[in-house]
Coordinates of C-alpha atoms and ligand atoms in Angstrom, one line a residue:
M1 CA 47.7 23.9 265.3
S2 CA 47.9 24.2 261.6
E3 CA 51.5 23.2 260.7
L4 CA 52.0 19.9 259.1
F5 CA 55.1 18.2 260.2
S6 CA 57.2 16.5 257.6
K7 CA 60.0 14.6 259.4
Q8 CA 62.9 12.3 258.6
M9 CA 64.9 9.5 260.1
L10 CA 68.4 9.9 261.3
I11 CA 70.9 7.4 259.8
G12 CA 74.6 7.9 259.9
G13 CA 74.3 11.6 260.9
R14 CA 72.0 12.4 258.0
L15 CA 68.3 13.1 258.0
V16 CA 66.8 10.8 255.4
E17 CA 63.6 9.3 253.9
S18 CA 63.0 5.6 253.8
V19 CA 64.6 3.7 250.8
T20 CA 61.1 2.8 249.8
G21 CA 59.8 6.4 249.9
Q22 CA 56.9 5.2 252.0
T23 CA 55.6 7.3 254.8
L24 CA 53.3 7.0 257.9
D25 CA 50.5 9.4 258.6
V26 CA 50.6 10.8 262.1
I27 CA 47.1 11.6 263.5
N28 CA 46.1 14.0 266.4
P29 CA 44.0 11.7 268.6
A30 CA 42.0 14.7 269.9
N31 CA 40.5 15.5 266.5
E32 CA 41.7 12.8 264.1
Q33 CA 43.4 15.5 262.0
L34 CA 46.7 14.7 260.1
V35 CA 49.5 16.4 262.0
G36 CA 52.4 15.1 259.9
R37 CA 54.2 12.4 258.1
V38 CA 57.3 10.4 258.9
P39 CA 59.2 7.8 256.9
S40 CA 57.9 4.2 257.1
G41 CA 61.2 2.5 257.6
A42 CA 61.9 -0.8 256.0
A43 CA 64.4 -3.6 256.7
D44 CA 66.9 -1.9 254.3
D45 CA 66.7 1.3 256.4
V46 CA 67.3 -0.7 259.5
D47 CA 70.3 -2.3 257.9
R48 CA 71.7 1.1 256.9
A49 CA 71.2 2.4 260.4
V50 CA 72.8 -0.7 262.0
Q51 CA 75.8 -0.4 259.6
A52 CA 76.1 3.3 260.5
A53 CA 76.0 2.5 264.2
A54 CA 78.5 -0.4 263.8
G55 CA 80.8 1.9 261.8
A56 CA 80.7 4.7 264.5
Q57 CA 81.0 2.3 267.5
P58 CA 84.8 1.8 267.7
D59 CA 85.6 5.5 267.7
W60 CA 82.7 6.2 270.2
M61 CA 84.0 3.5 272.5
A62 CA 87.5 4.9 272.2
T63 CA 86.3 8.4 273.2
D64 CA 87.1 9.3 276.8
I65 CA 84.2 8.7 279.1
T66 CA 84.2 12.2 280.3
E67 CA 83.9 13.4 276.7
R68 CA 81.0 11.1 276.1
A69 CA 79.4 12.5 279.2
A70 CA 80.0 16.1 278.0
L71 CA 78.3 15.3 274.7
L72 CA 75.3 13.8 276.4
R73 CA 75.1 16.8 278.7
S74 CA 75.1 19.0 275.5
L75 CA 72.2 16.9 274.2
A76 CA 70.3 17.4 277.5
H77 CA 70.9 21.1 277.4
V78 CA 69.3 21.4 273.9
L79 CA 66.4 19.3 275.0
E80 CA 65.9 21.7 277.9
E81 CA 66.1 24.7 275.7
R82 CA 63.5 23.3 273.3
Q83 CA 61.2 22.0 276.1
A84 CA 58.2 24.1 275.2
E85 CA 58.3 23.1 271.5
L86 CA 58.8 19.4 272.3
T87 CA 56.1 19.3 274.9
R88 CA 53.6 20.9 272.5
V89 CA 54.5 18.4 269.7
E90 CA 54.2 15.5 272.2
V91 CA 50.7 16.6 273.4
I92 CA 49.4 16.9 269.8
D93 CA 50.9 13.5 268.9
T94 CA 50.0 11.5 272.0
G95 CA 46.9 13.2 273.4
N96 CA 48.5 13.4 276.9
T97 CA 47.7 16.6 278.8
I98 CA 50.1 19.5 278.6
T99 CA 50.4 20.3 282.3
K100 CA 51.8 16.9 283.2
M101 CA 53.7 16.3 279.9
R102 CA 56.0 19.3 280.7
G103 CA 57.6 16.9 283.1
D104 CA 58.6 14.4 280.4
V105 CA 61.3 16.6 278.9
A106 CA 62.5 17.4 282.4
K107 CA 62.6 13.7 283.3
A108 CA 64.6 12.9 280.1
V109 CA 67.1 15.6 280.9
A110 CA 67.5 14.5 284.5
Q111 CA 68.1 10.9 283.4
I112 CA 70.6 11.8 280.8
E113 CA 72.5 13.9 283.3
Y114 CA 72.3 11.1 285.9
F115 CA 73.9 8.6 283.5
A116 CA 76.4 11.2 282.3
G117 CA 77.3 11.7 286.0
I118 CA 77.9 8.0 286.8
G119 CA 79.9 7.0 283.8
L120 CA 83.1 6.6 286.0
E121 CA 81.3 3.9 287.9
L122 CA 81.8 1.6 284.9
K123 CA 84.7 0.0 286.8
G124 CA 86.0 -3.5 286.6
E125 CA 87.5 -5.5 289.5
T126 CA 90.8 -7.0 290.6
V127 CA 90.3 -10.6 291.8
P128 CA 92.9 -12.2 294.2
S129 CA 92.5 -15.6 292.6
T130 CA 96.2 -16.5 292.7
A131 CA 99.1 -14.8 294.4
R132 CA 101.4 -15.0 291.3
H133 CA 99.2 -13.3 288.8
L134 CA 97.1 -10.2 288.5
H135 CA 93.5 -11.0 287.6
L136 CA 91.1 -8.3 286.6
T137 CA 87.9 -7.5 284.8
I138 CA 87.0 -4.7 282.5
R139 CA 83.5 -3.7 281.3
E140 CA 83.0 -3.6 277.6
P141 CA 80.1 -2.4 275.5
F142 CA 78.0 -4.9 273.3
G143 CA 78.5 -2.8 270.2
V144 CA 75.2 -1.8 268.6
V145 CA 72.1 -1.6 270.8
G146 CA 68.6 -1.8 269.4
R147 CA 66.1 0.3 271.4
I148 CA 62.3 -0.1 270.8
V149 CA 60.0 2.3 272.6
P150 CA 56.2 2.6 273.1
F151 CA 53.7 5.4 272.3
N152 CA 52.8 6.7 275.7
H153 CA 55.9 8.8 276.5
P154 CA 57.8 8.8 273.2
L155 CA 60.4 11.5 273.8
M156 CA 61.1 10.6 277.4
F157 CA 61.7 6.9 276.5
A158 CA 63.7 7.6 273.4
A159 CA 65.9 10.3 275.0
A160 CA 66.3 8.9 278.6
R161 CA 66.9 5.3 277.5
M162 CA 69.7 6.2 275.1
A163 CA 71.9 7.6 277.9
A164 CA 73.0 4.3 279.6
P165 CA 73.9 2.5 276.4
L166 CA 75.8 5.5 275.1
M167 CA 77.7 6.1 278.3
A168 CA 78.7 2.4 278.3
G169 CA 80.3 2.9 274.8
N170 CA 77.6 1.4 272.6
T171 CA 76.0 3.1 269.6
I172 CA 72.3 2.8 269.2
V173 CA 69.4 2.4 266.7
I174 CA 66.1 3.6 268.1
K175 CA 62.7 2.5 266.8
P176 CA 59.9 4.9 268.0
A177 CA 56.3 3.8 268.2
E178 CA 54.4 4.3 264.9
Q179 CA 51.6 6.1 266.6
S180 CA 53.6 9.0 268.1
P181 CA 57.0 9.4 266.3
I182 CA 57.4 13.1 265.7
S183 CA 59.2 14.0 268.9
S184 CA 61.7 11.2 268.2
C185 CA 62.4 12.7 264.8
I186 CA 63.1 16.1 266.4
L187 CA 65.4 14.3 268.8
G188 CA 67.1 12.9 265.7
E189 CA 67.6 16.4 264.4
I190 CA 69.1 17.4 267.7
C191 CA 71.4 14.4 267.8
A192 CA 72.5 15.2 264.2
D193 CA 73.8 18.5 265.5
V194 CA 75.3 17.4 268.8
L195 CA 76.6 13.9 268.4
P196 CA 79.2 12.3 266.0
P197 CA 77.5 10.7 263.0
G198 CA 76.2 7.2 263.5
V199 CA 76.3 7.2 267.3
V200 CA 72.5 7.6 267.5
N201 CA 70.3 6.5 264.6
I202 CA 66.5 6.7 264.6
V203 CA 64.4 4.6 262.3
T204 CA 60.6 5.3 262.3
G205 CA 58.2 2.7 261.1
H206 CA 55.9 -0.2 262.0
G207 CA 56.8 -2.7 264.6
E208 CA 56.3 -5.8 262.4
T209 CA 58.7 -4.4 259.8
A210 CA 61.3 -1.9 261.2
G211 CA 61.0 -3.2 264.7
D212 CA 61.3 -6.9 263.7
A213 CA 64.2 -6.1 261.3
L214 CA 66.1 -4.4 264.2
V215 CA 65.5 -7.3 266.5
R216 CA 66.7 -9.9 263.9
H217 CA 69.7 -7.9 262.7
P218 CA 72.7 -10.1 263.3
A219 CA 74.9 -7.1 264.3
V220 CA 72.5 -6.1 267.1
K221 CA 73.4 -8.2 270.1
R222 CA 71.7 -6.2 272.8
I223 CA 68.1 -5.2 272.7
G224 CA 66.2 -2.9 275.1
F225 CA 62.4 -3.0 274.7
T226 CA 59.6 -1.1 276.4
G227 CA 56.1 -2.2 275.4
S228 CA 53.5 -4.9 275.7
V229 CA 54.0 -8.5 276.9
A230 CA 52.8 -9.8 273.5
T231 CA 55.5 -7.8 271.7
G232 CA 58.1 -8.7 274.3
L233 CA 57.5 -12.4 273.7
A234 CA 57.6 -11.9 269.9
I235 CA 60.9 -10.1 270.3
Q236 CA 62.4 -12.9 272.4
R237 CA 61.3 -15.4 269.7
A238 CA 62.5 -13.4 266.7
A239 CA 65.8 -12.6 268.4
A240 CA 66.4 -16.3 269.2
E241 CA 65.9 -17.2 265.5
T242 CA 69.0 -15.1 264.6
A243 CA 71.6 -15.2 267.3
V244 CA 72.1 -15.3 271.1
K245 CA 71.1 -11.9 272.2
T246 CA 70.8 -10.1 275.5
I247 CA 67.4 -8.6 275.9
T248 CA 65.8 -6.5 278.6
L249 CA 62.0 -6.1 278.7
E250 CA 60.0 -3.4 280.4
L251 CA 56.4 -4.6 279.9
G252 CA 52.9 -4.1 281.1
G253 CA 51.2 -4.3 284.5
K254 CA 47.9 -4.7 286.2
N255 CA 49.1 -3.0 289.3
P256 CA 47.3 -3.0 292.7
C257 CA 46.6 0.0 294.9
I258 CA 45.8 -1.4 298.3
V259 CA 44.1 0.8 300.8
F260 CA 43.8 -0.3 304.4
P261 CA 40.9 0.7 306.7
D262 CA 43.2 3.0 308.7
T263 CA 43.5 5.2 305.5
G264 CA 40.9 7.9 305.5
V265 CA 38.4 7.9 302.7
D266 CA 39.8 11.1 301.1
V267 CA 43.4 9.8 301.1
A268 CA 42.2 6.5 299.6
V269 CA 40.4 8.3 296.8
D270 CA 43.3 10.7 296.2
A271 CA 45.5 7.6 296.0
A272 CA 43.2 5.9 293.5
I273 CA 43.0 8.9 291.3
S274 CA 46.7 9.7 291.3
G275 CA 47.6 6.1 290.7
M276 CA 45.5 6.0 287.6
N277 CA 47.6 8.6 285.8
F278 CA 44.5 10.1 284.1
A279 CA 46.6 12.9 282.7
W280 CA 47.7 10.4 280.1
Q281 CA 44.5 8.5 280.1
G282 CA 45.8 5.7 282.3
Q283 CA 48.2 4.8 279.5
S284 CA 51.1 4.1 281.9
C285 CA 52.7 0.8 282.6
G286 CA 52.8 1.7 286.3
S287 CA 49.2 2.8 286.6
T288 CA 47.5 1.2 289.6
S289 CA 44.4 0.0 287.8
R290 CA 43.2 -2.4 290.4
L291 CA 42.0 -0.6 293.6
F292 CA 41.7 -3.0 296.6
V293 CA 39.4 -1.5 299.3
H294 CA 38.6 -3.1 302.6
E295 CA 34.9 -4.0 303.0
S296 CA 34.6 -1.7 306.0
Q297 CA 35.1 1.4 303.9
Y298 CA 34.1 0.1 300.5
A299 CA 30.8 2.0 300.3
A300 CA 32.3 5.3 301.4
V301 CA 35.3 5.0 299.1
T302 CA 33.3 4.1 296.0
A303 CA 30.7 6.8 296.6
E304 CA 33.5 9.5 296.9
L305 CA 35.4 8.0 294.0
K306 CA 32.4 8.4 291.7
K307 CA 32.1 12.1 292.7
R308 CA 35.7 12.8 292.2
V309 CA 36.2 10.9 288.9
E310 CA 33.1 12.6 287.5
A311 CA 34.6 15.9 288.4
L312 CA 37.7 15.3 286.3
R313 CA 37.8 17.6 283.3
V314 CA 38.2 15.7 280.0
G315 CA 39.1 18.0 277.2
D316 CA 41.6 19.5 274.8
P317 CA 45.0 18.2 276.0
L318 CA 46.6 21.5 275.1
D319 CA 44.3 23.3 277.5
E320 CA 46.1 23.8 280.9
S321 CA 42.9 23.0 282.8
S322 CA 42.3 19.5 281.2
D323 CA 42.7 16.6 283.5
M324 CA 42.5 14.0 280.8
G325 CA 42.8 13.9 277.0
P326 CA 41.9 11.3 274.3
I327 CA 43.2 7.8 273.9
N328 CA 46.3 7.7 271.8
S329 CA 45.0 6.0 268.6
A330 CA 42.0 4.6 266.9
A331 CA 43.2 1.0 267.4
H332 CA 43.9 1.5 271.0
Y333 CA 40.6 3.3 271.5
E334 CA 38.8 0.2 270.2
K335 CA 40.8 -2.0 272.6
V336 CA 39.8 0.2 275.6
L337 CA 36.1 0.1 274.5
S338 CA 36.3 -3.7 274.2
A339 CA 37.7 -4.0 277.7
V340 CA 34.8 -1.9 279.0
A341 CA 32.4 -4.2 277.2
A342 CA 34.2 -7.2 278.7
G343 CA 33.8 -5.7 282.2
Q344 CA 30.0 -5.5 281.6
E345 CA 29.8 -8.9 280.1
D346 CA 31.7 -10.5 283.0
G347 CA 29.3 -9.0 285.5
A348 CA 31.2 -6.0 287.0
T349 CA 29.2 -2.9 287.8
L350 CA 30.0 0.2 285.8
L351 CA 30.1 2.9 288.4
T352 CA 30.9 5.8 286.0
G353 CA 32.2 6.5 282.5
G354 CA 32.7 3.9 279.8
D355 CA 31.3 6.2 277.1
R356 CA 32.1 9.3 275.0
P357 CA 31.8 12.6 276.8
A358 CA 28.8 14.7 275.8
G359 CA 29.3 17.8 273.6
E360 CA 30.2 18.6 270.0
Y361 CA 33.9 18.9 270.7
F362 CA 34.0 15.2 271.4
H363 CA 32.4 14.1 268.2
R364 CA 35.7 13.5 266.6
G365 CA 38.7 12.0 268.3
Y366 CA 39.3 9.0 270.5
W367 CA 37.4 10.1 273.6
I368 CA 36.1 8.2 276.6
R369 CA 35.1 9.4 280.0
P370 CA 37.3 8.2 282.9
T371 CA 35.8 4.9 283.9
V372 CA 35.4 3.0 287.2
F373 CA 34.1 -0.5 287.6
V374 CA 33.1 -1.8 291.1
D375 CA 32.5 -5.3 292.4
V376 CA 35.3 -6.6 290.2
K377 CA 36.2 -10.1 291.0
P378 CA 39.1 -12.5 290.2
G379 CA 38.3 -14.3 286.9
M380 CA 36.8 -11.3 285.3
R381 CA 38.9 -10.0 282.3
I382 CA 39.1 -6.5 283.7
F383 CA 40.6 -8.0 286.9
H384 CA 43.6 -9.6 285.3
E385 CA 44.1 -8.1 281.8
E386 CA 46.0 -4.9 281.3
I387 CA 43.7 -2.3 279.6
F388 CA 46.3 0.5 279.4
G389 CA 43.5 3.1 279.5
P390 CA 41.4 5.2 281.9
V391 CA 39.6 2.2 283.4
L392 CA 39.9 1.5 287.1
S393 CA 38.7 -1.8 288.6
V394 CA 37.7 -1.7 292.3
V395 CA 37.9 -4.9 294.3
K396 CA 36.5 -5.5 297.8
W397 CA 38.7 -7.4 300.3
S398 CA 38.1 -8.6 303.8
D399 CA 41.2 -10.4 305.1
E400 CA 44.9 -10.2 304.4
E401 CA 45.5 -13.7 303.1
E402 CA 42.6 -13.3 300.6
L403 CA 44.0 -9.9 299.7
I404 CA 47.5 -11.2 298.9
G405 CA 46.1 -14.1 296.9
M406 CA 44.0 -11.7 294.7
V407 CA 46.9 -9.1 294.4
N408 CA 49.2 -11.8 293.1
A409 CA 46.7 -13.5 290.8
T410 CA 47.8 -12.0 287.5
E411 CA 50.6 -12.7 285.0
Y412 CA 52.1 -9.3 285.9
G413 CA 54.3 -7.9 288.6
L414 CA 55.4 -4.3 287.9
T415 CA 54.3 -1.8 290.5
A416 CA 52.1 -1.8 293.7
A417 CA 51.0 0.9 296.1
L418 CA 50.1 0.3 299.7
W419 CA 48.3 2.9 301.9
T420 CA 48.3 2.4 305.7
K421 CA 49.5 4.1 308.9
D422 CA 50.9 0.7 310.0
V423 CA 54.4 0.7 308.4
A424 CA 55.3 -2.8 309.8
R425 CA 52.2 -4.2 308.0
A426 CA 53.2 -2.4 304.8
L427 CA 56.7 -3.9 305.0
R428 CA 55.4 -7.4 305.7
L429 CA 53.0 -7.3 302.8
S430 CA 55.6 -5.6 300.5
R431 CA 57.7 -8.8 300.8
R432 CA 54.8 -10.9 299.7
I433 CA 53.6 -8.8 296.7
R434 CA 55.0 -9.9 293.4
A435 CA 56.1 -6.6 292.0
G436 CA 59.4 -4.9 291.1
Y437 CA 58.5 -1.4 292.4
I438 CA 56.4 -0.7 295.5
W439 CA 55.2 2.6 296.9
I440 CA 54.1 2.9 300.6
N441 CA 51.8 5.8 301.1
G442 CA 52.7 7.2 297.7
V443 CA 52.1 6.3 294.1
S444 CA 53.2 6.9 290.5
S445 CA 56.5 8.8 291.1
H446 CA 59.8 7.5 289.8
Y447 CA 63.0 8.4 291.7
L448 CA 66.3 9.0 290.0
G449 CA 68.7 6.1 290.6
L450 CA 66.0 3.7 292.0
P451 CA 65.8 0.7 289.7
F452 CA 62.5 0.3 287.9
G453 CA 61.3 -2.9 286.4
G454 CA 59.0 -5.9 286.7
V455 CA 58.9 -9.5 287.8
D456 CA 57.0 -12.3 286.0
N457 CA 55.5 -11.2 282.7
S458 CA 56.1 -7.6 283.5
G459 CA 59.7 -7.9 282.3
I460 CA 63.3 -8.7 282.7
G461 CA 65.9 -6.2 283.9
R462 CA 66.0 -2.9 285.7
E463 CA 66.2 0.7 284.4
E464 CA 66.7 4.2 285.7
G465 CA 69.5 3.1 288.2
I466 CA 73.1 2.0 287.9
E467 CA 72.0 -1.5 287.0
E468 CA 70.8 -0.1 283.7
L469 CA 74.3 1.3 283.0
F470 CA 75.9 -2.0 283.8
S471 CA 73.4 -4.0 281.7
Y472 CA 74.8 -2.4 278.6
T473 CA 78.3 -3.9 279.3
Q474 CA 79.8 -7.4 279.4
A475 CA 82.7 -8.3 281.7
K476 CA 85.9 -9.4 280.1
A477 CA 88.4 -11.2 282.4
L478 CA 92.2 -10.6 282.0
T479 CA 95.0 -12.4 283.7
I480 CA 98.5 -10.9 283.7
H481 CA 101.1 -13.5 284.2
T482 CA 103.8 -12.1 286.5
Ligands
LIG508 P1 53.6 -2.4 271.7 O1 54.2 -3.6 272.3 O2 52.4 -2.5 270.9 O3 54.7 -1.5 270.9 C1 55.9 -1.1 271.5 C2 56.9 -0.9 270.4 O4 57.2 -2.2 269.9 C3 56.5 0.0 269.2 O5 57.6 0.8 268.8 C4 56.1 -1.0 268.2 O6 56.2 -0.5 266.9 C5 57.1 -2.1 268.4 N1 56.8 -3.4 267.9 C6 55.5 -3.9 267.7 N2 55.6 -5.2 267.2 C7 56.9 -5.5 267.1 C8 57.6 -6.6 266.7 N3 57.0 -7.7 266.3 N4 59.0 -6.6 266.7 C9 59.6 -5.5 267.2 N5 59.0 -4.3 267.6 C10 57.7 -4.3 267.6 O7 53.3 -1.4 273.0 P2 52.5 0.0 273.0 O8 51.1 -0.3 272.7 O9 53.3 1.0 272.2 O10 52.7 0.4 274.5 C11 51.9 -0.1 275.5 C12 52.5 -1.2 276.3 O11 53.8 -0.8 276.8 C13 51.7 -1.5 277.6 O12 51.7 -2.9 277.7 C14 52.5 -0.9 278.7 O13 52.3 -1.4 279.9 C15 53.9 -1.0 278.2 N6 54.9 -0.1 278.8 C16 55.8 -0.6 279.7 C17 56.6 0.3 280.4 C18 57.6 -0.2 281.4 O14 58.5 0.6 281.8 N7 57.4 -1.4 282.0 C19 56.6 1.7 280.1 C20 55.6 2.1 279.1 C21 54.8 1.2 278.5

């Protein structure tokens, strides 16, 4: 691809540069070529965006909910029309493979339509507290919402996660990830055409500058964050230095995929591979990056896993036949390589991968072969630290109590997958696993309306269901004296 993108931010309905004039280079992780530039937003840009959002909010809140829904559906419609272009940009910008990335625009559209459809559920209650009066509650928006999103599914997170706050009557300022911001800028261009000025604002830039300024802005009382635990904690601290704020956090995971001996070897290996989300290099919060295999089938599963993982096609993410692309950025690539080194230092056995694929094509870019470690044990860093890369840790287990102990022995609790023909056992264990989202005989899929989110350090709050819509409102109680 030869075009060089030159994109702008969306503030108050206008596409603008940063007040500083500074820009961020956007790099294609497959070949390290420059693909474009976006503004490097500063605190002053964030302030302008928040002022614009605050100025637009009273009118937006006063717009009939059916009209807000119609505007969101128009936005979804344009995203759908521009799916091919957006997907291509996303692949070049993230390195995620094209076949699976087509689903991202579709998922964003489906979620926007879902929230547009349930707007009328933003009901209050009547409360029979006394006989003489009428007591009722209404749901009110917070005002301006700050939304900070990660690099792995930039468009999907930016577009899908604006729907609930907007339906609830808030306006929004979105801060995309600095590594993959171009699709969010295109989203900004679409919003400029479809939505009233100031309702959606998009400020590109670094986390420690633009992100931090958004979190600390006194007019932003509700923050929705998707990203790492370390940043989630930094956001809680920074927010608390400014005001009392409501924060939801969708953070990382070190999720288990547990296969029971009644699961055939092929099914177990399919589960392990699907759960890793190699199509985006394992860079998914929900990836099941710890595979727990019973000792009775450990040898057979690991032998087949090696064959199947080595058969995955690593290559140009724009090529329909690629199963895996490059790691998203130079910095993240180094992080993944150091996790591989940690696995070796801590005594795990490298079954396959861990290095750059052979061939001239892979000389540039952030490439690593899909990687599997076996004989991974509690205490090793690759057992309990999120890598957010194509690195699977295989753990042997022998009895259920030991298994549950190991499964729960991390700071995280996002997803888990259980594979067994014994549904009663699966249900019993599901109740003991610390996770917010569990698949039984399935993995990776999200289902519209089903709340997604983590426990422990994987986060606070639930998204993708009606809870997300409600979470962007506060109840106000009224009593009518009769
Ligand atoms: P990150 O935490 O480094 O960055 C996420 C966003 O936060 C970016 O936009 C970044 O610019 C911004 N940011 C960084 N420092 C900030 C600060 N001090 N103040 C405000 N904003 C700041 O995460 P990442 O590397 O982009 O994404 C990977 C992480 O995201 C992984 O841990 C992954 O598990 C998690 N994630 C979670 C979910 C989920 O739904 N639970 C989904 C996707 C990714």
